Amino acid sequence: MPDAEDVRRIALSLPDTTEKIAWSMPTFRVAGKMFATMPETSIAVRCPKEERDELVLAEPGKFWIADHEAGFAWVRARLAALEDEDELRDILADSWRQAATPRLIEAHPEVGRPSAD
């Protein structure tokens, strides 16, 4: 089960990512735009509303929408429900891609893309 240190390590390994405390919790940003927060035993990440609704319906034990984030393209994931660090990495990388500038995405096409096996 991934924990807060895994979130921090993976998030900070993404290109041009910085950590900043906001709302008394760690937040992670790329090019000044927030892509993840870490409230206690979960993470909140960017996710298009259509996709997040599907995630919540498909895996309600893993994903949910906080009331104050319902109008925004964010979803929460329970760390204890994640399968492993690979799943955590995929979630964080996908959120990073949504916040990163086109220049950064172009410079780092490997971030958030499935690796060739």
PDB file of C-alpha atoms in Angstrom:
ATOM      1  CA  MET A   1       0.000   0.000   0.000  1.00  0.00           C
ATOM      2  CA  PRO A   2       1.482   3.356  -0.978  1.00  0.00           C
ATOM      3  CA  ASP A   3       1.872   5.973   1.753  1.00  0.00           C
ATOM      4  CA  ALA A   4       2.485   9.724   2.039  1.00  0.00           C
ATOM      5  CA  GLU A   5       6.227   9.368   1.469  1.00  0.00           C
ATOM      6  CA  ASP A   6       5.571   7.418  -1.737  1.00  0.00           C
ATOM      7  CA  VAL A   7       3.257  10.216  -2.919  1.00  0.00           C
ATOM      8  CA  ARG A   8       5.921  12.823  -2.184  1.00  0.00           C
ATOM      9  CA  ARG A   9       8.746  10.839  -3.795  1.00  0.00           C
ATOM     10  CA  ILE A  10       6.787  10.045  -6.964  1.00  0.00           C
ATOM     11  CA  ALA A  11       5.258  13.515  -7.333  1.00  0.00           C
ATOM     12  CA  LEU A  12       8.620  15.233  -6.901  1.00  0.00           C
ATOM     13  CA  SER A  13      10.195  12.896  -9.470  1.00  0.00           C
ATOM     14  CA  LEU A  14       7.923  14.368 -12.156  1.00  0.00           C
ATOM     15  CA  PRO A  15       9.529  17.139 -14.237  1.00  0.00           C
ATOM     16  CA  ASP A  16       9.451  20.698 -12.862  1.00  0.00           C
ATOM     17  CA  THR A  17       7.390  19.665  -9.825  1.00  0.00           C
ATOM     18  CA  THR A  18       7.533  21.610  -6.588  1.00  0.00           C
ATOM     19  CA  GLU A  19       5.934  21.028  -3.210  1.00  0.00           C
ATOM     20  CA  LYS A  20       4.130  23.768  -1.326  1.00  0.00           C
ATOM     21  CA  ILE A  21       2.104  23.669   1.877  1.00  0.00           C
ATOM     22  CA  ALA A  22      -1.400  25.057   1.348  1.00  0.00           C
ATOM     23  CA  TRP A  23      -4.492  24.556   3.487  1.00  0.00           C
ATOM     24  CA  SER A  24      -2.147  22.908   6.043  1.00  0.00           C
ATOM     25  CA  MET A  25      -1.302  20.046   3.673  1.00  0.00           C
ATOM     26  CA  PRO A  26       1.317  19.246   1.044  1.00  0.00           C
ATOM     27  CA  THR A  27       0.395  20.240  -2.499  1.00  0.00           C
ATOM     28  CA  PHE A  28       2.333  19.465  -5.650  1.00  0.00           C
ATOM     29  CA  ARG A  29       2.580  21.852  -8.596  1.00  0.00           C
ATOM     30  CA  VAL A  30       3.975  21.932 -12.088  1.00  0.00           C
ATOM     31  CA  ALA A  31       4.633  25.295 -13.730  1.00  0.00           C
ATOM     32  CA  GLY A  32       2.807  26.876 -10.790  1.00  0.00           C
ATOM     33  CA  LYS A  33      -0.388  24.855 -11.322  1.00  0.00           C
ATOM     34  CA  MET A  34      -1.496  22.419  -8.652  1.00  0.00           C
ATOM     35  CA  PHE A  35      -1.920  18.817  -9.767  1.00  0.00           C
ATOM     36  CA  ALA A  36      -2.130  16.961  -6.445  1.00  0.00           C
ATOM     37  CA  THR A  37      -2.856  17.525  -2.782  1.00  0.00           C
ATOM     38  CA  MET A  38      -2.343  15.134   0.078  1.00  0.00           C
ATOM     39  CA  PRO A  39      -5.060  15.447   2.724  1.00  0.00           C
ATOM     40  CA  GLU A  40      -4.239  12.839   5.384  1.00  0.00           C
ATOM     41  CA  THR A  41      -4.713   9.293   3.999  1.00  0.00           C
ATOM     42  CA  SER A  42      -5.773  10.194   0.480  1.00  0.00           C
ATOM     43  CA  ILE A  43      -4.701  12.226  -2.512  1.00  0.00           C
ATOM     44  CA  ALA A  44      -6.717  14.662  -4.588  1.00  0.00           C
ATOM     45  CA  VAL A  45      -5.788  14.864  -8.258  1.00  0.00           C
ATOM     46  CA  ARG A  46      -6.981  16.536 -11.431  1.00  0.00           C
ATOM     47  CA  CYS A  47      -9.406  14.413 -13.399  1.00  0.00           C
ATOM     48  CA  PRO A  48     -11.854  15.404 -16.130  1.00  0.00           C
ATOM     49  CA  LYS A  49     -15.383  15.360 -14.682  1.00  0.00           C
ATOM     50  CA  GLU A  50     -16.644  12.666 -17.067  1.00  0.00           C
ATOM     51  CA  GLU A  51     -13.748  10.362 -16.206  1.00  0.00           C
ATOM     52  CA  ARG A  52     -13.929  11.013 -12.467  1.00  0.00           C
ATOM     53  CA  ASP A  53     -17.638  10.174 -12.401  1.00  0.00           C
ATOM     54  CA  GLU A  54     -16.872   6.880 -14.144  1.00  0.00           C
ATOM     55  CA  LEU A  55     -14.029   6.156 -11.689  1.00  0.00           C
ATOM     56  CA  VAL A  56     -16.245   6.797  -8.685  1.00  0.00           C
ATOM     57  CA  LEU A  57     -19.018   4.579 -10.056  1.00  0.00           C
ATOM     58  CA  ALA A  58     -16.599   1.799 -11.011  1.00  0.00           C
ATOM     59  CA  GLU A  59     -14.508   1.833  -7.816  1.00  0.00           C
ATOM     60  CA  PRO A  60     -16.317   3.681  -4.992  1.00  0.00           C
ATOM     61  CA  GLY A  61     -14.045   2.102  -2.390  1.00  0.00           C
ATOM     62  CA  LYS A  62     -11.041   3.689  -4.053  1.00  0.00           C
ATOM     63  CA  PHE A  63     -12.277   6.988  -5.533  1.00  0.00           C
ATOM     64  CA  TRP A  64     -14.691   9.666  -4.324  1.00  0.00           C
ATOM     65  CA  ILE A  65     -15.530  13.303  -4.860  1.00  0.00           C
ATOM     66  CA  ALA A  66     -15.237  15.645  -1.893  1.00  0.00           C
ATOM     67  CA  ASP A  67     -18.249  17.941  -1.552  1.00  0.00           C
ATOM     68  CA  HIS A  68     -16.181  21.112  -1.889  1.00  0.00           C
ATOM     69  CA  GLU A  69     -14.541  19.779  -5.083  1.00  0.00           C
ATOM     70  CA  ALA A  70     -17.775  18.644  -6.810  1.00  0.00           C
ATOM     71  CA  GLY A  71     -17.797  21.623  -9.177  1.00  0.00           C
ATOM     72  CA  PHE A  72     -14.173  21.157 -10.168  1.00  0.00           C
ATOM     73  CA  ALA A  73     -12.287  18.549 -12.186  1.00  0.00           C
ATOM     74  CA  TRP A  74     -10.749  16.807  -9.151  1.00  0.00           C
ATOM     75  CA  VAL A  75     -11.147  13.352  -7.661  1.00  0.00           C
ATOM     76  CA  ARG A  76      -9.827  11.797  -4.463  1.00  0.00           C
ATOM     77  CA  ALA A  77      -8.168   8.405  -4.097  1.00  0.00           C
ATOM     78  CA  ARG A  78      -7.727   6.486  -0.849  1.00  0.00           C
ATOM     79  CA  LEU A  79      -4.066   5.509  -0.540  1.00  0.00           C
ATOM     80  CA  ALA A  80      -4.961   2.292   1.302  1.00  0.00           C
ATOM     81  CA  ALA A  81      -7.129   1.193  -1.637  1.00  0.00           C
ATOM     82  CA  LEU A  82      -4.446   1.646  -4.309  1.00  0.00           C
ATOM     83  CA  GLU A  83      -2.961  -1.570  -5.623  1.00  0.00           C
ATOM     84  CA  ASP A  84       0.678  -0.502  -5.601  1.00  0.00           C
ATOM     85  CA  GLU A  85       3.159   2.242  -6.403  1.00  0.00           C
ATOM     86  CA  ASP A  86       2.650   1.727 -10.141  1.00  0.00           C
ATOM     87  CA  GLU A  87      -1.020   2.658  -9.820  1.00  0.00           C
ATOM     88  CA  LEU A  88      -0.090   5.680  -7.689  1.00  0.00           C
ATOM     89  CA  ARG A  89       2.519   6.723 -10.272  1.00  0.00           C
ATOM     90  CA  ASP A  90      -0.042   6.427 -13.089  1.00  0.00           C
ATOM     91  CA  ILE A  91      -2.583   8.555 -11.198  1.00  0.00           C
ATOM     92  CA  LEU A  92      -0.040  11.262 -10.352  1.00  0.00           C
ATOM     93  CA  ALA A  93       1.449  11.311 -13.867  1.00  0.00           C
ATOM     94  CA  ASP A  94      -1.984  11.645 -15.440  1.00  0.00           C
ATOM     95  CA  SER A  95      -2.800  14.567 -13.170  1.00  0.00           C
ATOM     96  CA  TRP A  96       0.622  16.122 -13.904  1.00  0.00           C
ATOM     97  CA  ARG A  97      -0.128  15.999 -17.660  1.00  0.00           C
ATOM     98  CA  GLN A  98      -3.389  17.867 -17.082  1.00  0.00           C
ATOM     99  CA  ALA A  99      -1.610  20.703 -15.278  1.00  0.00           C
ATOM    100  CA  ALA A 100       1.660  20.856 -17.235  1.00  0.00           C
ATOM    101  CA  THR A 101       2.224  23.296 -20.055  1.00  0.00           C
ATOM    102  CA  PRO A 102       2.212  21.980 -23.629  1.00  0.00           C
ATOM    103  CA  ARG A 103       5.965  22.695 -23.759  1.00  0.00           C
ATOM    104  CA  LEU A 104       6.602  20.470 -20.723  1.00  0.00           C
ATOM    105  CA  ILE A 105       4.395  17.689 -22.049  1.00  0.00           C
ATOM    106  CA  GLU A 106       6.208  17.840 -25.377  1.00  0.00           C
ATOM    107  CA  ALA A 107       9.601  17.791 -23.629  1.00  0.00           C
ATOM    108  CA  HIS A 108       8.581  14.794 -21.470  1.00  0.00           C
ATOM    109  CA  PRO A 109       6.321  12.597 -23.602  1.00  0.00           C
ATOM    110  CA  GLU A 110       7.132   9.579 -21.434  1.00  0.00           C
ATOM    111  CA  VAL A 111       5.297  11.018 -18.408  1.00  0.00           C
ATOM    112  CA  GLY A 112       1.870   9.486 -18.119  1.00  0.00           C
ATOM    113  CA  ARG A 113       2.256   7.208 -21.106  1.00  0.00           C
ATOM    114  CA  PRO A 114       2.283   3.438 -20.765  1.00  0.00           C
ATOM    115  CA  SER A 115       5.768   2.021 -21.040  1.00  0.00           C
ATOM    116  CA  ALA A 116       6.528  -0.434 -23.810  1.00  0.00           C
ATOM    117  CA  ASP A 117       7.080  -3.889 -22.368  1.00  0.00           C
TER     118      ASP A 117
END
